[in-house]
PDB file of C-alpha atoms and ligand atoms in Angstrom:
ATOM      1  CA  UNK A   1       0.000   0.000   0.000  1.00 87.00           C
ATOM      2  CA  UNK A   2       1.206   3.440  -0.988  1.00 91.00           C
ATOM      3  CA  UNK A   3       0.519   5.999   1.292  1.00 95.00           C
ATOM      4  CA  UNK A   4       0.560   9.644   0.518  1.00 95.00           C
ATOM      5  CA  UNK A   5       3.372  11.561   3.003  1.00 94.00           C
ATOM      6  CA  UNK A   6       1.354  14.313   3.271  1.00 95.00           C
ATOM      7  CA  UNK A   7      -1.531  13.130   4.171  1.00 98.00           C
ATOM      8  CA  UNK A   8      -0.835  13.366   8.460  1.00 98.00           C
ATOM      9  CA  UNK A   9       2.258  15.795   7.352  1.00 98.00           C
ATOM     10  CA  UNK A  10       3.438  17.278  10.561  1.00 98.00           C
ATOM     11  CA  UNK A  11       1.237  15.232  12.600  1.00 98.00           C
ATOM     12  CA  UNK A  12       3.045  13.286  15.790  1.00 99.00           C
ATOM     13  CA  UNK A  13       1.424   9.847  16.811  1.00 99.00           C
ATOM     14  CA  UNK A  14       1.904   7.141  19.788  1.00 99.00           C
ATOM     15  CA  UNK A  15       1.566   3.699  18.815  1.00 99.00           C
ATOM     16  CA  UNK A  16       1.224   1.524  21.762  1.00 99.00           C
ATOM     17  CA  UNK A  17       2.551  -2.215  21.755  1.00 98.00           C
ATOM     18  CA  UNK A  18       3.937  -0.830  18.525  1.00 98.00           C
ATOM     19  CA  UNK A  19       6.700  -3.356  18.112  1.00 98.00           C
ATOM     20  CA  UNK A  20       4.958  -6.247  16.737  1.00 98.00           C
ATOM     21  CA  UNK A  21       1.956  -7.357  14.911  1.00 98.00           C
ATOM     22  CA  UNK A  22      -1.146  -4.959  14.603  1.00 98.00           C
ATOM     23  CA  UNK A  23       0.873  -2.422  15.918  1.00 98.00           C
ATOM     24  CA  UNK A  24       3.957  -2.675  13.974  1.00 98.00           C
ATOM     25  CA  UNK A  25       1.659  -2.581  10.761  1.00 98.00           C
ATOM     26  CA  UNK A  26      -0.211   0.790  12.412  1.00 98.00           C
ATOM     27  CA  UNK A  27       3.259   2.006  12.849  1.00 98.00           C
ATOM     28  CA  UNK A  28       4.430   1.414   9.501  1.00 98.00           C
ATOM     29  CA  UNK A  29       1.615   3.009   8.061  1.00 98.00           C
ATOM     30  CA  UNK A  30       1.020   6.075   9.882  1.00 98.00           C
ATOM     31  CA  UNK A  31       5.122   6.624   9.332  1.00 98.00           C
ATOM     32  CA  UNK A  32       4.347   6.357   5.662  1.00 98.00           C
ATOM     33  CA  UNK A  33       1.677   8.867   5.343  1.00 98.00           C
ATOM     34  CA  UNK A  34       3.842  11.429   7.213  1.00 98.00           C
ATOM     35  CA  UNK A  35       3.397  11.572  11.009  1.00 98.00           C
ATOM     36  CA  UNK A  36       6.433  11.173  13.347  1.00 98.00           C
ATOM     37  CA  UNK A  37       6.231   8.018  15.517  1.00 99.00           C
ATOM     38  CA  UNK A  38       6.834   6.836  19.005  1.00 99.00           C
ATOM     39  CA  UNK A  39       6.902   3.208  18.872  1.00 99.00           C
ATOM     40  CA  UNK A  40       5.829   1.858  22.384  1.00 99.00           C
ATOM     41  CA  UNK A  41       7.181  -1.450  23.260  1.00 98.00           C
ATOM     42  CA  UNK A  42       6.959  -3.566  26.407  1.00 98.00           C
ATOM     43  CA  UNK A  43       9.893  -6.339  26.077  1.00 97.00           C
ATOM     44  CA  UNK A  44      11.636  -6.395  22.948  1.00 97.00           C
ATOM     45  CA  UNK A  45      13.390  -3.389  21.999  1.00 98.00           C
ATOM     46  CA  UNK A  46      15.143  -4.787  19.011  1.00 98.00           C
ATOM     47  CA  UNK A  47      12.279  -5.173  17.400  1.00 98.00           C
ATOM     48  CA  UNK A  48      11.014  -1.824  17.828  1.00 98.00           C
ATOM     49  CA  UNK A  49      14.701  -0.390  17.444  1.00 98.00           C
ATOM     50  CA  UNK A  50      14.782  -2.307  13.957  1.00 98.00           C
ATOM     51  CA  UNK A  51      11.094  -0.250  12.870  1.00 98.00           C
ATOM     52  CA  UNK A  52      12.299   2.774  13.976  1.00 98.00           C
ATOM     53  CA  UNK A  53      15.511   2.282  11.757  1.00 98.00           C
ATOM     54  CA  UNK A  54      13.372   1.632   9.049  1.00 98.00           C
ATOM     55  CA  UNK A  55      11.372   4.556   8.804  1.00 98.00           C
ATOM     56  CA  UNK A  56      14.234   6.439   9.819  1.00 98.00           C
ATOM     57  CA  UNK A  57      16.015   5.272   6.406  1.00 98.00           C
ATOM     58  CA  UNK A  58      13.053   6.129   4.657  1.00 97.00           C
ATOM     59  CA  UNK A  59      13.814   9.982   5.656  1.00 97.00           C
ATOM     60  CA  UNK A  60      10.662   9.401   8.470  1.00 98.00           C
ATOM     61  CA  UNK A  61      10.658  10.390  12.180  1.00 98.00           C
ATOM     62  CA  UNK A  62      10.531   7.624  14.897  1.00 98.00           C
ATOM     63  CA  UNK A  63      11.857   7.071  18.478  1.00 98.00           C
ATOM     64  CA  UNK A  64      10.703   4.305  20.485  1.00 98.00           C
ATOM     65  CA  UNK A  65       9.675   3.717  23.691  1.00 98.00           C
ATOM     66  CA  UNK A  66       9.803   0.948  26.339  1.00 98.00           C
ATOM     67  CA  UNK A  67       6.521   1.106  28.845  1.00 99.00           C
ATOM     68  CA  UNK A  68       4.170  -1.100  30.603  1.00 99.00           C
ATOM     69  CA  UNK A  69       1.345   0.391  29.829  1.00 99.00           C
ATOM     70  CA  UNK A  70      -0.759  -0.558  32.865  1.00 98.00           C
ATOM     71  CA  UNK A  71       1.480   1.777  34.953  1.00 98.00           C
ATOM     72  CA  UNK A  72       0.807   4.950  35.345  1.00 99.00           C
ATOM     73  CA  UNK A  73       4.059   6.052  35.849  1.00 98.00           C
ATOM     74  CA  UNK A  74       5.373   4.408  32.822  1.00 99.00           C
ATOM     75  CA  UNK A  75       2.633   6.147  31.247  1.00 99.00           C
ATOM     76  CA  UNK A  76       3.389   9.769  32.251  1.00 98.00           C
ATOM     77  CA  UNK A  77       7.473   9.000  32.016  1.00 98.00           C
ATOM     78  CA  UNK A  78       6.689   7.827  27.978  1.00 99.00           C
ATOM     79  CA  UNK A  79       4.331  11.329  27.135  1.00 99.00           C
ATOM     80  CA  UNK A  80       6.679  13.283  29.138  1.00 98.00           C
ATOM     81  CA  UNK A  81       9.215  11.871  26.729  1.00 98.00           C
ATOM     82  CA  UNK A  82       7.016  12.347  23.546  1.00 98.00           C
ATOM     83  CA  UNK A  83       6.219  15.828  24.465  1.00 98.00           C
ATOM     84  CA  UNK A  84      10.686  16.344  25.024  1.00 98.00           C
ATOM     85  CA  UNK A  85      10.638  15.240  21.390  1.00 98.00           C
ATOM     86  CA  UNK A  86       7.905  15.501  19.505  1.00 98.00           C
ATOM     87  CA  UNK A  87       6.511  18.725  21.481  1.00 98.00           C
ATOM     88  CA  UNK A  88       2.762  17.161  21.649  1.00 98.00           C
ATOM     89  CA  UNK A  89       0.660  14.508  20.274  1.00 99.00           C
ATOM     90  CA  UNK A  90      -2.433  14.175  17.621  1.00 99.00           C
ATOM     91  CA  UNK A  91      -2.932  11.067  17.302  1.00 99.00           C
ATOM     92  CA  UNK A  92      -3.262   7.864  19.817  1.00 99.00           C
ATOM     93  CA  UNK A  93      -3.806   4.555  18.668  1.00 99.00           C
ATOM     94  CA  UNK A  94      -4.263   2.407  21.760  1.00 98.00           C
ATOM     95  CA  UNK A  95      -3.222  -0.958  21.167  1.00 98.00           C
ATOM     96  CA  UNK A  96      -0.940  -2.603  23.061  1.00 98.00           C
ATOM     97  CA  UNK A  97      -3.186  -5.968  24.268  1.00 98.00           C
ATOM     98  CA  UNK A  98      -2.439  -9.360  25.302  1.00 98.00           C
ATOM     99  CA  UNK A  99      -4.162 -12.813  25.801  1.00 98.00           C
ATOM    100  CA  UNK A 100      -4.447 -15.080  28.778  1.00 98.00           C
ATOM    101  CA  UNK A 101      -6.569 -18.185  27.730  1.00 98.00           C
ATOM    102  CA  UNK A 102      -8.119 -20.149  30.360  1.00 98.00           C
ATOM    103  CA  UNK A 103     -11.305 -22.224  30.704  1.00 98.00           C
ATOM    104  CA  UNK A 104     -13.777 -19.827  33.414  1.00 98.00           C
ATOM    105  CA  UNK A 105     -13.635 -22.351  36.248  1.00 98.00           C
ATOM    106  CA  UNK A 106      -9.292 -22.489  36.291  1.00 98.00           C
ATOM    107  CA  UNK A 107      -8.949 -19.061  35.603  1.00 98.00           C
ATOM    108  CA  UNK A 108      -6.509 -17.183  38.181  1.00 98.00           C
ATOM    109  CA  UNK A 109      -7.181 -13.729  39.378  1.00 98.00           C
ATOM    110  CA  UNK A 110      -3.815 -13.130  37.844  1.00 98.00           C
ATOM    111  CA  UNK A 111      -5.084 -14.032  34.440  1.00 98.00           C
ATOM    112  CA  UNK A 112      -7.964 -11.786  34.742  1.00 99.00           C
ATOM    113  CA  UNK A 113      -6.060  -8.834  36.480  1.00 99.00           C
ATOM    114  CA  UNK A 114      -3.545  -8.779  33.824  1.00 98.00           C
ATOM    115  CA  UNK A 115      -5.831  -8.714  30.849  1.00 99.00           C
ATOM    116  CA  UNK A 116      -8.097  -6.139  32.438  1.00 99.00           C
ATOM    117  CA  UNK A 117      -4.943  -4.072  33.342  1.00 98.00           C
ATOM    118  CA  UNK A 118      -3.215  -4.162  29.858  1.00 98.00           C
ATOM    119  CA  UNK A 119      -5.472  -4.447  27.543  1.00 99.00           C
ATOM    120  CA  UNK A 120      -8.260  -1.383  29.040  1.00 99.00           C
ATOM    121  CA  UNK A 121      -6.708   0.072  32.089  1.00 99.00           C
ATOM    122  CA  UNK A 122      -3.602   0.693  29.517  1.00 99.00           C
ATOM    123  CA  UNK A 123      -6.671   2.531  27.030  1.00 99.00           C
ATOM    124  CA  UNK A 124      -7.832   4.604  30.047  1.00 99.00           C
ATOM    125  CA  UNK A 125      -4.458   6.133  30.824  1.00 99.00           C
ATOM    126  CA  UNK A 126      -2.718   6.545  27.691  1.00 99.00           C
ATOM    127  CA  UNK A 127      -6.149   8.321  26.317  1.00 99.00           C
ATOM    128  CA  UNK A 128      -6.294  10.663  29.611  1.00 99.00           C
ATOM    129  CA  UNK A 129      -2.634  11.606  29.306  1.00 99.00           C
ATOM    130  CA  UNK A 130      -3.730  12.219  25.398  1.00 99.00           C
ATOM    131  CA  UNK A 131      -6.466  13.986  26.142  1.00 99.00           C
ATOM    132  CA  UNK A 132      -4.779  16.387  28.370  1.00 99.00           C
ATOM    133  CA  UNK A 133      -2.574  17.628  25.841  1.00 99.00           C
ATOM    134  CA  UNK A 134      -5.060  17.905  23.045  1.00 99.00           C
ATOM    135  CA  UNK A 135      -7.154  20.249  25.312  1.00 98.00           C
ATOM    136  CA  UNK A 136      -4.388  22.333  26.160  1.00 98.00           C
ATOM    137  CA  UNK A 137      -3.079  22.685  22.925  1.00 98.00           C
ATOM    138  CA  UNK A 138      -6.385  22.977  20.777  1.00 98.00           C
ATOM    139  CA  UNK A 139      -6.710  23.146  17.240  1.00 98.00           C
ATOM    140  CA  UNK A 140      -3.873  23.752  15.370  1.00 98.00           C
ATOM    141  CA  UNK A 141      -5.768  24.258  11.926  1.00 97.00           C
ATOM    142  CA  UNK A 142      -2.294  23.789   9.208  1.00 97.00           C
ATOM    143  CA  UNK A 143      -2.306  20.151  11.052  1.00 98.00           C
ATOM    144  CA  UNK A 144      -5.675  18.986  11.333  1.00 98.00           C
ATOM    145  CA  UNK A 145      -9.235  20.044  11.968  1.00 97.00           C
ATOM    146  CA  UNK A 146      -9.379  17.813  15.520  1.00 98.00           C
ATOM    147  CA  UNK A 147      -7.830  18.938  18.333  1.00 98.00           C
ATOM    148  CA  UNK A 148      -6.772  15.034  18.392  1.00 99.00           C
ATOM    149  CA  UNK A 149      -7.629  11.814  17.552  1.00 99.00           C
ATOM    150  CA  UNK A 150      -7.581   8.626  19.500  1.00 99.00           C
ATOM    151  CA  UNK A 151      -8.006   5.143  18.291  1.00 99.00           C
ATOM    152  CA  UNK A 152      -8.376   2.037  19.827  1.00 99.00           C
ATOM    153  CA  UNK A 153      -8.084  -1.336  19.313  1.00 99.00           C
ATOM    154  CA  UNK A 154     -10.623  -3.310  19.814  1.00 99.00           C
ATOM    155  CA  UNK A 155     -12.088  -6.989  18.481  1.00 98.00           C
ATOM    156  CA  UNK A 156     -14.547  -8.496  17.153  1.00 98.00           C
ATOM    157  CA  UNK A 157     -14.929  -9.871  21.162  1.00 98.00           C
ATOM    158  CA  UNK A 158     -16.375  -6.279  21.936  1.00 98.00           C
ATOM    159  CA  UNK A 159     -19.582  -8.072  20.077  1.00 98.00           C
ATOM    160  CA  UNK A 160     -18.701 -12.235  20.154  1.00 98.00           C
ATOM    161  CA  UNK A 161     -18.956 -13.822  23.113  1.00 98.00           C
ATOM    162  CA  UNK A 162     -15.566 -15.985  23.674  1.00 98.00           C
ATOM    163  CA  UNK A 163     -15.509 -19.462  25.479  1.00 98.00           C
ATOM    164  CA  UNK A 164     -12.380 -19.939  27.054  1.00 98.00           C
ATOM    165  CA  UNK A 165     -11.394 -15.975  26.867  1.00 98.00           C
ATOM    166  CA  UNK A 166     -13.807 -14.810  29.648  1.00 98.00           C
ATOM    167  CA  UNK A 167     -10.824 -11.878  30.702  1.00 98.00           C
ATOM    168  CA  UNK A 168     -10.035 -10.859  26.895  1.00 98.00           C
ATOM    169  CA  UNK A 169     -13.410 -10.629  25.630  1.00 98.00           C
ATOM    170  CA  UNK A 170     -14.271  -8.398  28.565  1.00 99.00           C
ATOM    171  CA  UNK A 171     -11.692  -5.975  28.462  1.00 99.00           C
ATOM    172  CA  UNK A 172     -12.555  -5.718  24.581  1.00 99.00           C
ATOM    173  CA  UNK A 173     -16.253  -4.811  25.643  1.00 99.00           C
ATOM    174  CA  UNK A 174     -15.223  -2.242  28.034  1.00 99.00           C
ATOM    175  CA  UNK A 175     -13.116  -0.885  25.895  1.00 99.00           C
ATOM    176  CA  UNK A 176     -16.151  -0.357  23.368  1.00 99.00           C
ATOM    177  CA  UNK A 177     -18.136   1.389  26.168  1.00 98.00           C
ATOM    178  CA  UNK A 178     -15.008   3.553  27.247  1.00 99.00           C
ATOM    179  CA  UNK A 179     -14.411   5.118  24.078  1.00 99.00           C
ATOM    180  CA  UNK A 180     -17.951   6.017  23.200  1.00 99.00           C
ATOM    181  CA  UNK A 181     -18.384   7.664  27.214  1.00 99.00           C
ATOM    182  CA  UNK A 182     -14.933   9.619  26.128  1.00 99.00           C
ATOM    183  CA  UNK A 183     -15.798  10.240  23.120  1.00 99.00           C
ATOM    184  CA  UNK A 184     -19.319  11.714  24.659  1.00 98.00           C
ATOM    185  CA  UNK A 185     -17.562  14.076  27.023  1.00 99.00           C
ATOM    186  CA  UNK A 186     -14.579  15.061  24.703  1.00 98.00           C
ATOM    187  CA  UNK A 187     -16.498  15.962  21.063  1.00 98.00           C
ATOM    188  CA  UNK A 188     -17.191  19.294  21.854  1.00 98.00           C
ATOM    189  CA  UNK A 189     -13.584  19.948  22.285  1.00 98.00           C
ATOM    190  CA  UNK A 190     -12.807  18.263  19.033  1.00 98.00           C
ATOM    191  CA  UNK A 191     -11.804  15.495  19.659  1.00 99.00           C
ATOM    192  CA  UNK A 192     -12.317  11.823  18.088  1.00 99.00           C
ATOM    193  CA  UNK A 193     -12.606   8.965  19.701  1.00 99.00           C
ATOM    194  CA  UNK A 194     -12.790   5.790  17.397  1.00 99.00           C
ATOM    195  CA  UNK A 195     -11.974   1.959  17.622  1.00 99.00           C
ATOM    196  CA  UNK A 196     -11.356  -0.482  15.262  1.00 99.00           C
ATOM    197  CA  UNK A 197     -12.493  -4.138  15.746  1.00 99.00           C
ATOM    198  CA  UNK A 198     -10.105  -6.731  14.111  1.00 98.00           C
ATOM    199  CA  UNK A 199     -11.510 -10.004  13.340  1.00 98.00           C
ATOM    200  CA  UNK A 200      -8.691 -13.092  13.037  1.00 98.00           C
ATOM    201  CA  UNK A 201      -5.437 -11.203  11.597  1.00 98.00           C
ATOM    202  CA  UNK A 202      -2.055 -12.956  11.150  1.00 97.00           C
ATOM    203  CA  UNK A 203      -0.223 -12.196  14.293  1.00 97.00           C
ATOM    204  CA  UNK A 204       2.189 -13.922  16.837  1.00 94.00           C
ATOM    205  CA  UNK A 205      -1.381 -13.313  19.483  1.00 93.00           C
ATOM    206  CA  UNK A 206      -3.460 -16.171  17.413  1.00 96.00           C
ATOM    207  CA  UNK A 207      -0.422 -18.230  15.641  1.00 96.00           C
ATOM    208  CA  UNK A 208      -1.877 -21.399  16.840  1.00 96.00           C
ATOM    209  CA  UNK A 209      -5.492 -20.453  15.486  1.00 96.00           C
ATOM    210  CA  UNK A 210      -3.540 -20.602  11.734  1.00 97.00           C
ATOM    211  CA  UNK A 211      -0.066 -22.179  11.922  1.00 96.00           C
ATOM    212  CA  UNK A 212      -1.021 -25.760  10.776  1.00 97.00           C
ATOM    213  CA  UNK A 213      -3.103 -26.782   7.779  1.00 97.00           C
ATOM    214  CA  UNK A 214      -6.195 -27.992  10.165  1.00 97.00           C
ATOM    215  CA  UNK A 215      -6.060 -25.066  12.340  1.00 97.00           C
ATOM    216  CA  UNK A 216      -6.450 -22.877   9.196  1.00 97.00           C
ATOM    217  CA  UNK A 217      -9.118 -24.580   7.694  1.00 97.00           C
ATOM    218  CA  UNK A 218     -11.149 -24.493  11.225  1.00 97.00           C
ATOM    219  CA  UNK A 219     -10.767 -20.516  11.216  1.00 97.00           C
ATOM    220  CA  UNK A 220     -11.578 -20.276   8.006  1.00 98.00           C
ATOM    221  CA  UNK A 221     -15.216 -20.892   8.333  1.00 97.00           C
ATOM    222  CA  UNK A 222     -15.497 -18.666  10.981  1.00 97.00           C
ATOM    223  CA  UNK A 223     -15.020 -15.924   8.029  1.00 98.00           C
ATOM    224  CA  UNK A 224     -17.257 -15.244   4.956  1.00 98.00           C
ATOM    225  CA  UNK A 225     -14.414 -13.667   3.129  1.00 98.00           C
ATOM    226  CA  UNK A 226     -12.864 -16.712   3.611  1.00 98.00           C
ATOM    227  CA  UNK A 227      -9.092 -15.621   3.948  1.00 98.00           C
ATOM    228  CA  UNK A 228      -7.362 -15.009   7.604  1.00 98.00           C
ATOM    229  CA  UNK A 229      -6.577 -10.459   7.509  1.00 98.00           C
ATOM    230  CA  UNK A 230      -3.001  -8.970   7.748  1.00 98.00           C
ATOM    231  CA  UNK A 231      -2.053  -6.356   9.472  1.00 98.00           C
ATOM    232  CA  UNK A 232      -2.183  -3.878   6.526  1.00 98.00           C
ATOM    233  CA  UNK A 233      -5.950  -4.272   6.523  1.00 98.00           C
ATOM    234  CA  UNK A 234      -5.916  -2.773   9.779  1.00 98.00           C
ATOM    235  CA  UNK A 235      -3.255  -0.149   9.478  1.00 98.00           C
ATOM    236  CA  UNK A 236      -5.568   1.218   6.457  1.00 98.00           C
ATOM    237  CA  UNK A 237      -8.705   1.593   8.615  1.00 98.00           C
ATOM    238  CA  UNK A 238      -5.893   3.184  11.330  1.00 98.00           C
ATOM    239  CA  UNK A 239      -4.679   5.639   9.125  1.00 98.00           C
ATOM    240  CA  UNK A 240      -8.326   6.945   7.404  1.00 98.00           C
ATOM    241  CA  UNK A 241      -9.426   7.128  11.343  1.00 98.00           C
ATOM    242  CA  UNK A 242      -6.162   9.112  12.344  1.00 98.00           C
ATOM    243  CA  UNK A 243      -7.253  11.835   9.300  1.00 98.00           C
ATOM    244  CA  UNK A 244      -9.533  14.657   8.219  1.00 98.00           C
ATOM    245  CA  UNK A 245     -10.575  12.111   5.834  1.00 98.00           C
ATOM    246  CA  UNK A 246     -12.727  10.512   8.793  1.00 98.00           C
ATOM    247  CA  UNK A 247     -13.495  13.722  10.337  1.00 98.00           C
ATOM    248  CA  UNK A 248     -17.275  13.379  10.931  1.00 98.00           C
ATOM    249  CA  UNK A 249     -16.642  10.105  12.240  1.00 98.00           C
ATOM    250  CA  UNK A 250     -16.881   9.768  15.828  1.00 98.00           C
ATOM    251  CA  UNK A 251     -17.502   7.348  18.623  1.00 99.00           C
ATOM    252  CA  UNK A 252     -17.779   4.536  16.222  1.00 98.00           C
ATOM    253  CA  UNK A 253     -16.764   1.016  15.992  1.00 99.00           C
ATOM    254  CA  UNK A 254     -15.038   0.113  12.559  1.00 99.00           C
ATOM    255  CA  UNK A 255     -15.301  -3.496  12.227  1.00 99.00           C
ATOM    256  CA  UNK A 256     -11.877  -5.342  10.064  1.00 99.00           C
ATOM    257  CA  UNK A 257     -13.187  -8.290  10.094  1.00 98.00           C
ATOM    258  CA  UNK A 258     -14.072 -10.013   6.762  1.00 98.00           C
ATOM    259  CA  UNK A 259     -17.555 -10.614   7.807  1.00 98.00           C
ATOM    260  CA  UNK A 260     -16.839 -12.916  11.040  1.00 98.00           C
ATOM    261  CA  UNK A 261     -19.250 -10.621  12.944  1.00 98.00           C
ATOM    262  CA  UNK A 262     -21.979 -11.660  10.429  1.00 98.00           C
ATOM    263  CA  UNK A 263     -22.934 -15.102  12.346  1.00 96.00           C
ATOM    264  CA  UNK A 264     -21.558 -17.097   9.174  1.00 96.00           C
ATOM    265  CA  UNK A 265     -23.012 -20.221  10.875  1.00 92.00           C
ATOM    266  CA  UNK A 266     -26.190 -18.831   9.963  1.00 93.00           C
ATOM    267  CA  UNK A 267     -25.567 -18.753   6.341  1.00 93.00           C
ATOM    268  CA  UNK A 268     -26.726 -22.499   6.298  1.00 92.00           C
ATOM    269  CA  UNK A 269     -28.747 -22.753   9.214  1.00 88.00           C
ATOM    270  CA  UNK A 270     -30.916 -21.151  11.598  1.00 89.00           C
TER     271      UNK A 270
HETATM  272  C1  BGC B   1      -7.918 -12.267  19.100  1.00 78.16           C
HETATM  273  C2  BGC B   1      -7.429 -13.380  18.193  1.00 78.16           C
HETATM  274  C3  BGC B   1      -8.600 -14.030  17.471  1.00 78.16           C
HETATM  275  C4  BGC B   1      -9.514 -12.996  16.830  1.00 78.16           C
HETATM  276  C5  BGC B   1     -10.773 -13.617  16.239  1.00 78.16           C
HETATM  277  C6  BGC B   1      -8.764 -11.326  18.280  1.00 78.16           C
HETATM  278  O1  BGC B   1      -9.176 -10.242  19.060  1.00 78.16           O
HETATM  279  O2  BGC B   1      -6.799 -11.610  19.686  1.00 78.16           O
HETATM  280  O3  BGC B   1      -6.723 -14.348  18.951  1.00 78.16           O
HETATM  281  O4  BGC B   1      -8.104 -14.891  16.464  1.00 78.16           O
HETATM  282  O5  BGC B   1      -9.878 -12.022  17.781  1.00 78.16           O
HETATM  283  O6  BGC B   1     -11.393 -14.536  17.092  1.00 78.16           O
END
């Protein structure tokens, strides 16, 4: 995909869990049409130092950034930073997120605390430390018409119940009723507040859900389009939501999903 550069010109965005997977492909992308990066990453900072290299050698702007982002002082240390360098933010995409699969009954209070703690108490405080800065600074109209945009990352478990994923599926559905609340409060003030919901995309989160023949075929027929997404179909939705492009768009849901939200099994049945 072929982004044009100007398109978030001047514009300076935080990825979150931007060193692999969804995020990397959100961080390529925005990078491409223009906006400086901070790649957050929580363990492997090769990874993230190897993206940032990248788009450096492609004459872009990226630093990255290691944070847990279920701390809040990791939080405020990694704006505090972005602000040093960047001098403010426009754009948020919230998407650092994690599994911890267990059937209900076995599942430890650890499982659930650290799914609930990444995955939407890591959207709550990256957003509010976003949000702070796009009220102060306002609209800056040469770099967009929003005062700032946030976007989260969601699934298709903000809407599909999830067997076996009691703690993931949750945190997706309170992330859905988060950013529509902020997104309440913060419109007047110009600001957007989106997510997108990926369906099954090729990542290291769901490897086992594709990595062998039978495995692939199983998915498969969980998805009318009938192929498994890529990160690239995300980062597209990312980067229309991070523009003017999408600017009467707010405190919506943009499902990525290749229909899996359409109850396929009803296509036969029912
Ligand atoms: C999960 C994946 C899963 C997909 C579709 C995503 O949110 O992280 O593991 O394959 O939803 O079920």
């Amino acid at each position: 995909m072929v982004y044009s550069p100007y398109l978030l010109k001047g514009q300076k965005a935080l990825v979150t869990g931007g060193s692999s997977g969804i995020g990397e492909g959100v961080v390529r992308a925005l990078a491409a049409a223009g906006a400086s990066v901070v790649v957050n990453y929580h363990s492997d900072s090769e990874a993230a130092e190897k993206i940032v290299d990248e788009i450096k050698l492609a004459n872009g702007e990226a630093i990255a950034f290691q944070a847990d982002v279920s701390q809040e002082d990791d939080v405020q240390a990694m704006f505090a930073k972005m602000f040093q360098e960047f001098g403010t933010i426009d754009i948020l995409v919230n998407n650092a997120g994690l599994q911890k699969d267990s059937s209900f009954v076995d599942m430890t209070l650890d499982q659930w605390n650290l799914v609930i703690s990444v995955n939407l108490t890591g959207q709550f405080l990256c957003a509010r430390e976003a949000a702070k800065e796009f009220l102060r600074r306002g609209v800056q109209p040469r770099i967009s018409c929003a005062a700032g945009k946030i976007i989260c990352m969601s699934s298709v478990h903000q809407l599909i119940p999830w067997a076996g994923h009691v703690n993931y599926a949750t945190s997706k559905g309170g992330i859905d009723m988060m950013m529509r609340s902020i997104a309440q409060e913060l419109a007047p003030q110009k600001i957007r507040v989106n997510s997108i919901a990926p369906g099954a995309i090729k990542t290291p989160i769901n490897k086992s859900a594709w990595d062998t023949p039978e495995a692939e075929a199983k998915l498969l027929q969980l998805i009318p389009a009938n192929r498994i997404g890529n990160t690239e179909d995300i980062a597209k939705a990312a980067v229309w939501l991070a523009s003017d492009d999408s600017d009467y768009v707010n405190g919506t849901t943009l499902y990525v999903d290749g229909g899996m939200t359409l109850y396929p099994g009803f296509a036969t049945g029912g």
